[in-house]
Coordinates of C-alpha atoms in Angstrom, one line a residue:
Chain R
M1 CA 117.3 99.2 97.1
I2 CA 115.3 101.5 99.5
N3 CA 114.5 98.5 101.6
R4 CA 118.1 97.6 101.9
K5 CA 118.9 101.1 103.1
L6 CA 116.1 100.9 105.7
L7 CA 117.2 97.5 106.8
F8 CA 120.7 98.9 107.3
I9 CA 119.3 101.8 109.4
Y10 CA 117.3 99.5 111.6
L11 CA 120.2 97.1 112.1
L12 CA 122.4 100.1 113.0
M13 CA 119.9 101.4 115.4
F14 CA 119.4 98.0 117.0
I15 CA 123.2 97.7 117.5
L16 CA 123.4 101.2 118.9
L17 CA 120.6 100.3 121.3
V18 CA 122.3 97.2 122.6
M19 CA 125.6 99.1 122.8
T20 CA 124.1 102.0 124.8
F21 CA 122.3 99.5 127.0
L22 CA 125.6 97.9 127.9
F23 CA 127.4 101.2 128.2
S24 CA 124.7 102.4 130.6
L25 CA 125.0 99.2 132.7
M26 CA 128.8 99.3 132.8
Y27 CA 129.5 103.0 133.6
G28 CA 128.4 105.0 136.5
S29 CA 130.0 106.3 139.7
N30 CA 132.2 103.2 139.4
K31 CA 133.0 101.1 136.3
I32 CA 131.9 97.5 136.1
S33 CA 133.5 95.3 133.5
F34 CA 131.5 93.7 130.7
I35 CA 132.1 90.2 132.0
E36 CA 130.8 91.1 135.4
V37 CA 127.7 92.8 134.0
S38 CA 126.8 89.8 131.9
K39 CA 127.4 87.5 134.9
A40 CA 125.1 89.6 137.0
L41 CA 122.5 89.7 134.3
F42 CA 122.4 86.0 133.7
G43 CA 122.5 85.2 137.4
S44 CA 125.9 83.6 137.7
I45 CA 126.9 82.6 141.2
D46 CA 130.5 83.5 141.3
I47 CA 130.0 87.2 141.5
D48 CA 130.4 89.9 144.1
E49 CA 127.1 90.4 145.9
N50 CA 127.4 94.3 145.8
I51 CA 128.0 94.3 142.0
A52 CA 125.0 92.1 141.4
V53 CA 122.9 94.5 143.5
I54 CA 124.2 97.5 141.7
I55 CA 123.5 96.0 138.3
K56 CA 120.2 94.4 138.9
Q57 CA 118.5 96.7 141.3
I58 CA 119.9 100.1 140.4
R59 CA 121.3 100.3 136.9
L60 CA 119.1 97.8 135.1
P61 CA 115.7 99.4 136.0
R62 CA 117.1 102.8 135.4
T63 CA 118.4 101.9 131.9
I64 CA 115.2 100.2 131.0
M65 CA 113.3 103.3 132.2
T66 CA 115.5 105.7 130.2
C67 CA 115.1 103.6 127.1
I68 CA 111.3 103.5 127.2
V69 CA 111.0 107.1 128.2
G70 CA 113.3 108.2 125.4
A71 CA 111.3 106.1 122.9
G72 CA 108.1 107.5 124.2
L73 CA 109.1 111.2 124.1
A74 CA 110.5 110.8 120.6
V75 CA 107.4 109.2 119.2
S76 CA 105.0 111.6 121.0
G77 CA 107.1 114.6 119.6
C78 CA 106.8 113.1 116.1
V79 CA 103.0 112.8 116.4
F80 CA 102.6 116.3 117.9
Q81 CA 104.6 117.8 115.0
A82 CA 102.3 116.1 112.6
I83 CA 99.0 117.1 114.2
L84 CA 100.0 120.7 114.8
K85 CA 101.6 120.9 111.4
N86 CA 104.5 122.6 113.0
P87 CA 108.1 121.5 113.0
L88 CA 108.8 123.2 116.3
A89 CA 106.1 121.3 118.3
D90 CA 107.2 118.9 120.9
P91 CA 105.4 116.7 123.5
F92 CA 105.1 119.7 125.8
T93 CA 103.8 122.3 123.3
L94 CA 100.2 121.9 124.4
G95 CA 100.9 122.7 128.1
I96 CA 101.1 119.2 129.5
S97 CA 104.2 120.2 131.4
S98 CA 102.5 123.0 133.2
G99 CA 99.6 120.7 134.1
A100 CA 102.2 118.4 135.7
A101 CA 104.0 121.3 137.4
L102 CA 100.8 122.4 139.0
G103 CA 99.9 118.9 140.1
V104 CA 103.4 118.3 141.6
T105 CA 103.4 121.7 143.3
I106 CA 100.1 121.0 145.0
A107 CA 101.4 117.6 146.1
F108 CA 104.5 119.1 147.7
V109 CA 102.8 122.1 149.2
L110 CA 100.0 120.1 150.8
G111 CA 102.6 117.7 152.1
L112 CA 101.1 114.7 150.2
S113 CA 104.6 113.7 149.2
S114 CA 105.6 113.0 152.8
I115 CA 102.5 110.7 153.3
R116 CA 103.3 108.5 150.4
N117 CA 105.9 108.8 147.6
F118 CA 103.3 107.5 145.1
F119 CA 101.3 110.7 145.5
I120 CA 103.7 112.8 143.4
P121 CA 103.4 110.9 140.1
F122 CA 99.7 110.6 140.8
C123 CA 99.2 114.3 141.3
A124 CA 101.3 115.0 138.2
F125 CA 99.2 112.7 136.2
I126 CA 96.0 114.3 137.4
G127 CA 97.3 117.8 136.6
M128 CA 98.3 116.6 133.1
T129 CA 95.0 114.9 132.4
I130 CA 93.1 118.1 133.3
S131 CA 95.3 120.3 131.1
V132 CA 95.0 117.8 128.2
I133 CA 91.2 117.8 128.5
I134 CA 91.0 121.6 128.6
V135 CA 93.1 121.9 125.5
Y136 CA 91.0 119.2 123.8
L137 CA 87.7 121.0 124.7
L138 CA 89.1 124.4 123.5
S139 CA 90.3 122.9 120.2
V140 CA 87.3 120.7 119.4
R141 CA 85.1 123.6 118.7
R142 CA 87.4 124.9 116.1
R143 CA 87.8 121.5 114.5
F144 CA 91.4 121.2 115.6
A145 CA 92.8 124.0 113.5
S146 CA 96.5 123.8 114.4
K147 CA 96.6 127.5 115.3
T148 CA 93.8 127.1 117.8
M149 CA 95.4 124.1 119.3
I150 CA 98.7 125.8 119.8
L151 CA 97.1 128.9 121.2
S152 CA 95.0 126.8 123.6
G153 CA 98.1 125.0 124.7
V154 CA 99.9 128.3 125.3
V155 CA 97.0 129.7 127.3
V156 CA 96.5 126.6 129.4
S157 CA 100.3 126.6 129.9
Y158 CA 100.2 130.2 131.2
I159 CA 97.3 129.7 133.5
F160 CA 98.6 126.5 135.0
S161 CA 102.1 127.7 135.5
S162 CA 100.9 131.0 137.1
A163 CA 98.9 128.9 139.5
A164 CA 102.0 126.8 140.3
M165 CA 104.0 130.0 140.7
L166 CA 101.4 131.4 143.1
L167 CA 101.7 128.3 145.2
F168 CA 105.5 128.6 145.1
A169 CA 105.3 132.1 146.3
L170 CA 103.1 131.3 149.2
S171 CA 104.8 128.1 150.5
P172 CA 107.9 127.4 152.5
S173 CA 111.1 127.4 150.5
S174 CA 112.2 123.8 151.2
S175 CA 109.1 122.2 149.6
V176 CA 109.4 124.5 146.6
Q177 CA 113.0 123.4 145.9
T178 CA 112.1 119.7 146.0
A179 CA 109.2 120.3 143.7
F180 CA 111.3 122.3 141.3
I181 CA 114.0 119.6 141.2
W182 CA 111.4 116.9 140.7
L183 CA 110.1 118.8 137.6
L184 CA 113.6 119.2 136.1
G185 CA 113.6 115.7 135.0
D186 CA 115.5 113.1 137.0
F187 CA 116.0 109.3 136.8
S188 CA 117.8 108.9 140.1
N189 CA 114.8 108.2 142.4
F190 CA 111.8 107.1 140.4
D191 CA 109.5 104.6 141.9
E192 CA 110.5 101.2 140.7
R193 CA 107.0 99.8 141.1
L194 CA 105.9 102.2 138.3
L195 CA 108.4 100.7 135.8
P196 CA 106.3 97.7 134.5
F197 CA 103.2 99.9 134.2
T198 CA 105.0 102.7 132.4
F199 CA 106.8 100.3 130.2
V200 CA 103.6 98.6 129.0
V201 CA 101.6 101.8 128.5
I202 CA 104.4 103.4 126.4
L203 CA 105.2 100.3 124.5
V204 CA 101.6 99.6 123.6
S205 CA 101.0 103.2 122.5
I206 CA 104.2 103.2 120.4
I207 CA 103.1 100.0 118.6
I208 CA 99.6 101.4 118.0
L209 CA 101.1 104.7 116.6
S210 CA 103.5 102.8 114.4
L211 CA 100.6 100.8 112.9
F212 CA 98.8 104.1 112.3
G213 CA 101.7 105.7 110.5
N214 CA 99.8 106.3 107.3
V215 CA 97.0 107.8 109.2
I216 CA 99.4 110.3 110.7
N217 CA 100.3 111.2 107.2
T218 CA 96.8 112.2 106.5
V219 CA 96.7 114.8 109.2
C220 CA 99.7 116.6 107.7
L221 CA 97.8 117.3 104.5
S222 CA 95.5 120.3 104.4
D223 CA 92.1 119.7 106.0
E224 CA 90.1 120.2 102.7
K225 CA 92.2 117.7 100.9
S226 CA 92.0 115.1 103.6
K227 CA 88.2 115.5 103.7
T228 CA 87.9 114.9 100.0
F229 CA 89.8 111.7 100.4
G230 CA 87.0 110.5 102.7
I231 CA 89.0 110.8 105.9
D232 CA 87.5 111.8 109.2
I233 CA 90.2 114.2 110.1
E234 CA 88.8 115.3 113.5
K235 CA 88.4 111.7 114.6
N236 CA 92.0 111.0 113.6
I237 CA 93.4 114.0 115.3
T238 CA 91.5 113.3 118.5
F239 CA 92.8 109.7 118.5
L240 CA 96.4 110.8 117.9
F241 CA 96.3 113.7 120.3
F242 CA 95.1 111.5 123.2
T243 CA 97.5 108.6 122.4
A244 CA 100.5 111.0 122.2
S245 CA 99.3 112.7 125.4
I246 CA 99.1 109.4 127.3
I247 CA 102.7 108.7 126.3
T248 CA 103.9 112.1 127.5
S249 CA 102.0 111.9 130.8
A250 CA 103.4 108.5 131.5
T251 CA 106.9 109.7 131.0
V252 CA 106.4 112.9 133.1
S253 CA 104.7 111.0 135.9
V254 CA 107.8 108.9 136.3
C255 CA 110.7 111.2 135.7
G256 CA 109.6 114.8 135.3
I257 CA 110.0 116.9 132.3
I258 CA 112.8 116.0 129.9
G259 CA 113.0 118.5 127.1
F260 CA 114.4 118.6 123.7
I261 CA 114.4 114.9 122.9
G262 CA 110.8 115.1 121.6
L263 CA 111.9 117.9 119.3
I264 CA 115.3 116.8 118.1
I265 CA 114.8 113.0 117.5
P266 CA 111.9 113.4 115.0
H267 CA 113.8 116.0 113.1
A268 CA 116.9 113.9 112.9
M269 CA 114.9 110.9 111.8
R270 CA 113.0 112.9 109.1
K271 CA 116.4 114.0 107.8
I272 CA 117.6 110.4 107.5
I273 CA 114.4 108.5 106.6
G274 CA 112.3 111.2 105.0
T275 CA 109.0 112.8 106.0
N276 CA 107.1 110.5 103.8
N277 CA 106.7 107.3 105.5
N278 CA 105.5 107.7 109.1
M279 CA 105.1 104.0 108.9
L280 CA 108.9 103.9 109.3
L281 CA 109.4 107.3 111.0
I282 CA 107.6 106.3 114.2
P283 CA 109.5 103.1 114.9
A284 CA 112.8 104.7 113.8
S285 CA 112.1 107.6 116.2
A286 CA 111.3 105.2 119.0
F287 CA 114.5 103.3 118.4
S288 CA 116.7 106.4 118.4
G289 CA 115.0 107.9 121.4
A290 CA 115.6 104.6 123.1
F291 CA 119.3 104.8 122.7
F292 CA 119.8 108.6 122.9
L293 CA 118.2 109.0 126.4
P294 CA 120.1 106.2 128.2
F295 CA 123.3 107.5 126.5
C296 CA 122.7 111.0 127.9
D297 CA 121.7 109.5 131.3
T298 CA 125.0 107.6 131.5
L299 CA 126.9 110.7 130.6
S300 CA 125.1 112.6 133.3
R301 CA 126.4 110.0 135.8
V302 CA 129.9 109.7 134.5
L303 CA 130.9 113.2 133.3
F304 CA 131.2 115.0 136.7
S305 CA 131.3 111.8 138.8
P306 CA 130.7 111.6 141.8
I307 CA 128.4 114.6 141.2
L308 CA 125.2 113.6 139.4
I309 CA 124.0 116.3 137.0
P310 CA 120.3 116.5 135.8
I311 CA 119.9 114.6 132.6
G312 CA 118.0 117.6 131.1
I313 CA 121.2 119.5 130.9
I314 CA 122.9 116.8 128.8
T315 CA 120.0 116.3 126.4
N316 CA 119.7 120.0 125.9
I317 CA 123.4 120.5 125.2
I318 CA 123.8 117.6 122.8
G319 CA 120.4 118.3 121.2
G320 CA 121.2 122.0 120.9
F321 CA 124.5 121.4 119.1
F322 CA 122.9 118.9 116.9
F323 CA 120.2 121.3 116.0
V324 CA 122.7 124.0 115.1
Y325 CA 124.5 121.4 112.9
L326 CA 121.3 120.6 111.1
L327 CA 120.5 124.3 110.6
L328 CA 123.9 125.0 109.2
K329 CA 123.9 122.0 107.0
S330 CA 120.7 122.7 105.3
D331 CA 119.9 126.4 105.7
G332 CA 116.7 127.3 103.9
A333 CA 115.2 123.9 104.3
I334 CA 113.4 124.9 107.4
Q335 CA 111.9 128.0 105.9
N336 CA 110.3 126.2 103.0
G337 CA 108.9 123.6 105.3
A338 CA 111.1 120.7 104.1
Y339 CA 111.3 119.6 107.7
R340 CA 107.8 118.6 108.0
Chain S
M1 CA 74.7 113.7 86.6
V2 CA 75.0 116.5 89.1
H3 CA 72.0 118.6 90.0
I4 CA 72.4 121.7 92.1
D5 CA 69.0 122.7 93.4
N6 CA 68.4 126.1 94.8
V7 CA 71.5 126.3 96.9
S8 CA 72.2 129.2 99.2
T9 CA 75.1 129.5 101.6
C10 CA 76.2 132.1 104.1
Y11 CA 79.4 132.9 105.9
L12 CA 79.4 135.0 109.1
N13 CA 75.8 136.1 108.4
K14 CA 76.7 137.3 105.0
E15 CA 75.0 135.5 102.1
I16 CA 77.6 134.2 99.6
L17 CA 75.5 132.2 97.2
K18 CA 71.8 132.9 96.5
N19 CA 69.5 130.3 95.1
I20 CA 71.9 128.7 92.7
S21 CA 70.4 126.0 90.5
F22 CA 72.0 124.2 87.5
K23 CA 72.6 120.8 86.1
V24 CA 75.7 119.1 84.9
N25 CA 75.2 116.3 82.5
E26 CA 77.4 113.3 81.6
R27 CA 80.4 114.3 79.6
D28 CA 80.1 118.0 80.5
F29 CA 83.1 120.2 80.8
L30 CA 81.6 123.0 82.9
G31 CA 83.4 126.2 83.7
I32 CA 82.3 128.6 86.5
I33 CA 83.3 132.2 85.9
G34 CA 82.8 135.5 87.6
K35 CA 84.6 138.2 89.6
N36 CA 86.9 137.5 92.5
G37 CA 85.0 136.9 95.7
V38 CA 81.8 136.2 93.9
G39 CA 81.5 132.7 95.4
K40 CA 83.0 130.5 92.7
S41 CA 85.1 128.6 95.2
T42 CA 82.3 128.3 97.7
L43 CA 80.1 126.8 95.0
L44 CA 82.7 124.2 94.3
K45 CA 83.1 123.4 98.0
V46 CA 79.3 122.9 98.3
L47 CA 79.6 120.4 95.5
C48 CA 82.4 118.6 97.3
K49 CA 80.6 118.6 100.6
L50 CA 83.2 120.9 102.2
V51 CA 80.7 123.7 102.8
K52 CA 77.1 123.0 103.9
P53 CA 74.4 125.1 102.3
Y54 CA 71.8 126.6 104.7
S55 CA 69.1 125.8 102.1
G56 CA 68.9 123.8 99.0
N57 CA 70.4 120.5 98.0
V58 CA 73.0 118.9 95.7
F59 CA 72.1 115.6 94.0
I60 CA 74.4 113.2 92.3
D61 CA 72.7 110.6 90.1
C62 CA 69.4 111.7 91.8
K63 CA 70.7 111.0 95.3
N64 CA 71.3 113.7 97.9
I65 CA 75.0 114.0 98.6
N66 CA 74.3 114.1 102.4
C67 CA 73.2 110.4 102.0
F68 CA 76.6 109.2 101.0
S69 CA 79.2 108.1 103.5
K70 CA 82.5 110.0 103.5
K71 CA 84.2 107.1 101.8
E72 CA 81.5 106.5 99.2
F73 CA 81.5 110.2 98.4
A74 CA 85.3 110.2 98.0
K75 CA 85.0 107.5 95.4
M76 CA 82.6 109.7 93.4
V77 CA 83.8 113.3 93.6
S78 CA 87.5 114.4 93.8
F79 CA 88.6 118.0 94.4
L80 CA 91.7 120.0 93.7
P81 CA 91.7 123.1 95.9
Q82 CA 93.1 126.4 94.7
Y83 CA 95.8 126.5 97.4
L84 CA 97.4 123.4 98.5
D85 CA 100.4 123.1 100.8
T86 CA 102.8 121.2 98.8
S87 CA 105.8 122.1 100.9
L88 CA 105.8 118.7 102.5
S89 CA 108.7 116.7 101.5
F90 CA 106.9 113.6 100.4
N91 CA 108.1 112.1 97.2
V92 CA 105.9 112.1 94.1
F93 CA 104.9 108.4 94.3
E94 CA 103.8 108.6 97.9
F95 CA 102.0 111.9 97.4
I96 CA 99.9 110.4 94.5
M97 CA 99.2 107.4 96.7
F98 CA 97.2 109.6 99.0
G99 CA 94.6 109.7 96.3
R100 CA 94.0 106.0 96.9
Y101 CA 93.0 106.5 100.6
P102 CA 89.2 106.0 99.9
Y103 CA 90.1 102.5 98.7
M104 CA 92.3 101.5 101.7
N105 CA 91.4 100.0 105.1
A106 CA 91.5 101.8 108.4
L107 CA 95.3 101.6 108.6
K108 CA 95.7 103.0 105.1
I109 CA 98.2 100.5 104.0
P110 CA 98.4 100.4 100.2
S111 CA 97.6 97.1 98.4
S112 CA 99.1 95.9 95.2
K113 CA 96.0 97.2 93.4
D114 CA 96.8 100.7 94.7
Y115 CA 100.4 100.4 93.5
I116 CA 99.2 99.4 90.0
A117 CA 96.6 102.2 89.9
V118 CA 99.2 104.8 90.8
K119 CA 101.7 103.5 88.2
K120 CA 99.1 103.5 85.5
I121 CA 98.3 107.1 86.2
M122 CA 101.9 108.1 86.2
N123 CA 102.3 106.5 82.8
F124 CA 99.2 108.2 81.5
L125 CA 100.5 111.6 82.6
Q126 CA 104.0 110.8 81.6
I127 CA 105.5 111.6 85.0
T128 CA 107.1 108.3 85.8
N129 CA 110.5 109.9 85.7
L130 CA 109.5 112.2 88.6
S131 CA 108.5 109.2 90.8
Q132 CA 111.2 109.6 93.4
R133 CA 111.5 113.4 93.4
K134 CA 110.4 115.4 96.4
I135 CA 107.2 117.4 95.6
N136 CA 108.6 120.6 97.2
E137 CA 111.4 120.6 94.6
L138 CA 109.2 120.5 91.5
S139 CA 108.3 123.4 89.2
G140 CA 104.8 124.9 89.2
G141 CA 103.7 123.0 86.1
E142 CA 105.1 119.7 87.4
K143 CA 103.4 120.2 90.8
Q144 CA 100.1 120.8 89.1
K145 CA 100.5 117.5 87.2
I146 CA 101.2 115.6 90.4
L147 CA 98.1 117.1 92.0
I148 CA 96.1 116.0 89.0
A149 CA 97.6 112.6 89.2
Q150 CA 96.6 112.4 92.9
V151 CA 93.0 113.4 92.0
L152 CA 93.0 110.8 89.2
A153 CA 94.1 108.1 91.6
Q154 CA 90.8 108.6 93.3
E155 CA 89.1 107.2 90.2
T156 CA 86.1 109.4 90.5
D157 CA 83.6 110.1 87.7
I158 CA 83.3 113.8 88.8
I159 CA 86.4 115.9 89.1
V160 CA 86.3 119.4 90.5
F161 CA 89.1 121.9 90.1
D162 CA 89.5 125.3 91.6
E163 CA 91.5 127.3 89.2
P164 CA 93.9 124.6 88.0
T165 CA 95.8 126.9 85.7
S166 CA 96.0 130.1 87.8
H167 CA 99.8 130.5 88.0
L168 CA 101.1 128.6 85.0
D169 CA 102.5 130.0 81.8
I170 CA 100.3 129.6 78.6
G171 CA 102.2 126.4 77.6
G172 CA 101.7 124.9 81.0
Q173 CA 98.1 126.0 81.0
N174 CA 97.4 124.3 77.7
D175 CA 99.2 121.1 78.9
I176 CA 96.9 120.8 81.9
L177 CA 93.8 121.7 80.0
E178 CA 94.5 119.2 77.3
I179 CA 94.8 116.6 79.9
L180 CA 91.4 117.6 81.3
R181 CA 89.9 117.6 77.9
D182 CA 91.3 114.1 77.2
L183 CA 89.8 112.9 80.5
N184 CA 86.5 114.4 79.6
E185 CA 86.3 113.2 76.0
N186 CA 87.9 109.8 76.2
Y187 CA 87.4 108.7 79.8
N188 CA 83.9 110.1 80.4
K189 CA 84.8 112.2 83.3
I190 CA 82.6 115.1 84.3
I191 CA 84.9 118.1 84.8
I192 CA 83.8 121.1 86.8
L193 CA 86.2 123.9 87.2
T194 CA 86.5 127.6 88.0
L195 CA 88.5 129.8 85.7
H196 CA 89.7 133.4 85.6
D197 CA 90.8 133.3 82.1
L198 CA 87.7 133.8 80.0
N199 CA 89.5 132.8 76.8
V200 CA 90.6 129.5 78.3
A201 CA 87.0 129.0 79.5
S202 CA 85.7 129.6 76.1
E203 CA 88.1 127.3 74.3
F204 CA 87.8 124.3 76.6
C205 CA 84.4 124.3 78.3
N206 CA 81.2 123.2 76.6
K207 CA 79.1 124.9 79.2
L208 CA 79.7 128.0 81.3
V209 CA 78.0 129.4 84.4
L210 CA 78.6 133.1 84.9
L211 CA 78.1 134.2 88.6
E212 CA 77.3 137.8 89.6
N213 CA 76.8 138.8 93.3
G214 CA 76.3 135.2 94.4
S215 CA 73.6 134.3 91.9
I216 CA 73.7 133.0 88.4
C217 CA 73.8 135.8 85.8
K218 CA 73.8 133.5 82.7
Q219 CA 74.5 129.9 81.9
G220 CA 74.8 128.0 78.6
V221 CA 77.3 127.4 75.8
P222 CA 80.3 129.9 75.7
E223 CA 78.9 131.7 72.6
E224 CA 75.8 132.7 74.6
V225 CA 77.5 133.5 77.9
L226 CA 80.5 135.4 76.7
N227 CA 78.6 138.3 75.1
H228 CA 80.1 141.7 75.6
V229 CA 77.1 143.2 77.4
D230 CA 77.2 140.7 80.3
I231 CA 80.9 140.5 80.5
E232 CA 81.3 144.3 80.7
R233 CA 78.7 144.6 83.4
V234 CA 79.8 141.7 85.5
Y235 CA 83.5 142.5 85.4
N236 CA 83.0 146.3 85.2
T237 CA 85.5 146.8 82.4
K238 CA 85.5 147.4 78.7
V239 CA 86.0 144.4 76.4
I240 CA 85.9 143.4 72.8
V241 CA 84.5 140.0 71.9
E242 CA 85.7 138.4 68.7
M243 CA 85.6 135.0 67.2
N244 CA 88.5 132.6 67.2
P245 CA 88.9 131.6 63.5
I246 CA 90.0 128.1 64.2
S247 CA 87.8 126.9 67.0
N248 CA 84.9 129.3 66.3
R249 CA 84.6 130.1 70.0
P250 CA 84.4 133.7 71.2
Y251 CA 87.5 135.4 72.6
I252 CA 87.8 138.4 74.7
I253 CA 90.2 141.3 74.7
Q254 CA 90.4 143.9 77.5
V255 CA 90.4 147.5 76.5
S256 CA 91.7 150.3 78.7
K257 CA 88.9 152.8 79.5
N258 CA 90.9 155.9 78.5
L259 CA 91.4 154.6 75.0
I260 CA 87.6 154.4 74.4
A261 CA 86.9 157.8 75.9

């Protein structure tokens, strides 16, 4: 019976994913009909050249990118909530975003961005790697106690963002603005050459984490208990922490910081599927992230067309209202930890 | 057989346990008693390889516990800590399944053997009806049973409990302790536990270790250990020690100091 329920959930998610995918291809600054979309996708000859270009070279890469980034952020949020034993954790709790911010700011201030576009994601990635390694080194001495990890994350976050602020304050205003907008999270001008690379990295990480679902369960238990089950908890946390960080860095390098999705999707999925089986929780989060983000992205293009609004605004508004709904529906559940 | 040999531990440069030595034999039901903060829990943790002593060794079947791999050790000794975060909303069946982790591969995917083992334990403890309930929705007594089930799923010969009955009513306490006695008598498990309730310790344990300031004050059968001189000194209170007419074990009544004066 449980399996039938799950099968239904997966089927529903798959349908939703396909529907959002089409929705995202069809709508934008101008609407393209379903027939024309499919013609363009399957390479039919009798189609307007412009439409084929819009679909294939603009909307398709963007939709694929939003799908994979959404899936990645949802999964990484799920994993961070488990290793930090904290329902309010998300992919950016441990200061990855400030690492990216510093990297990007340096890239803009030094004018690297004008040399080659590729330098921005590269610098973001370097910044994030440094922040992740610092947090790791600070946590490893205290055996990854969740409090220590969160505090290290907060400290790293403060130091890195202050450094970025300092650079902001000292540099000409135009570069500051571009850097700031880049950080806000945006799918409109990512480097298409990064798509295959990002896609593979995130997909492989998600598959690995899905397989290790039951291992993720072990880190939610108390340390003492896990140890008496013969589990090497520190090794597991290290592995999960780095895998989830790789996903997060891959998403940020491509499209900046997109908040809330990594917090809200795991919560919603736990509500529907249950905390218990991370074996299902991870793939389910991936699926729902993969349809939620393209949906928000399409809305951001359509709602105030022709003005494009940053996608972060849409995810935050929808996510925020959804969160309020969850809070009202099951008040008290969060206090006694039912959300973990 | 467990042999604790001259174990000392310290925490933040303060000595917690000093030169503790005792043996636990097959079929022993050993209770560790003593004041709060005397090092009872630390002693259990040393036994379970959770705390490393700075001197001394622990041997199980004449082999030093440091020589066992994590997984091997998890198949020999299981531990139920005093405080356990059971607020996670796992359901009962899945929660008990955690106890099977030492028997699973790296991905921790349960095999049919694991399912059979968990079902058998749930039948044994008569908790099959709770199977699909969430653990954070259960009562204290039910939770304790689930935790015991989880420990039993580990199928170890030695089971260590840190105050398994501390916040249960007397009916619930007896339920749990009868289960432990059954395991000890009929399934040849060595039970090692800490207890606050001296009467419970007297009724159920065949051997007691009384700790005082981090060292062993007295060890032996309850009749020897629970004498009013040692108990009054260790716990710094007035007591009367009487005999339980049915079990012929000592029982202890606290007396307010003003009444004696």
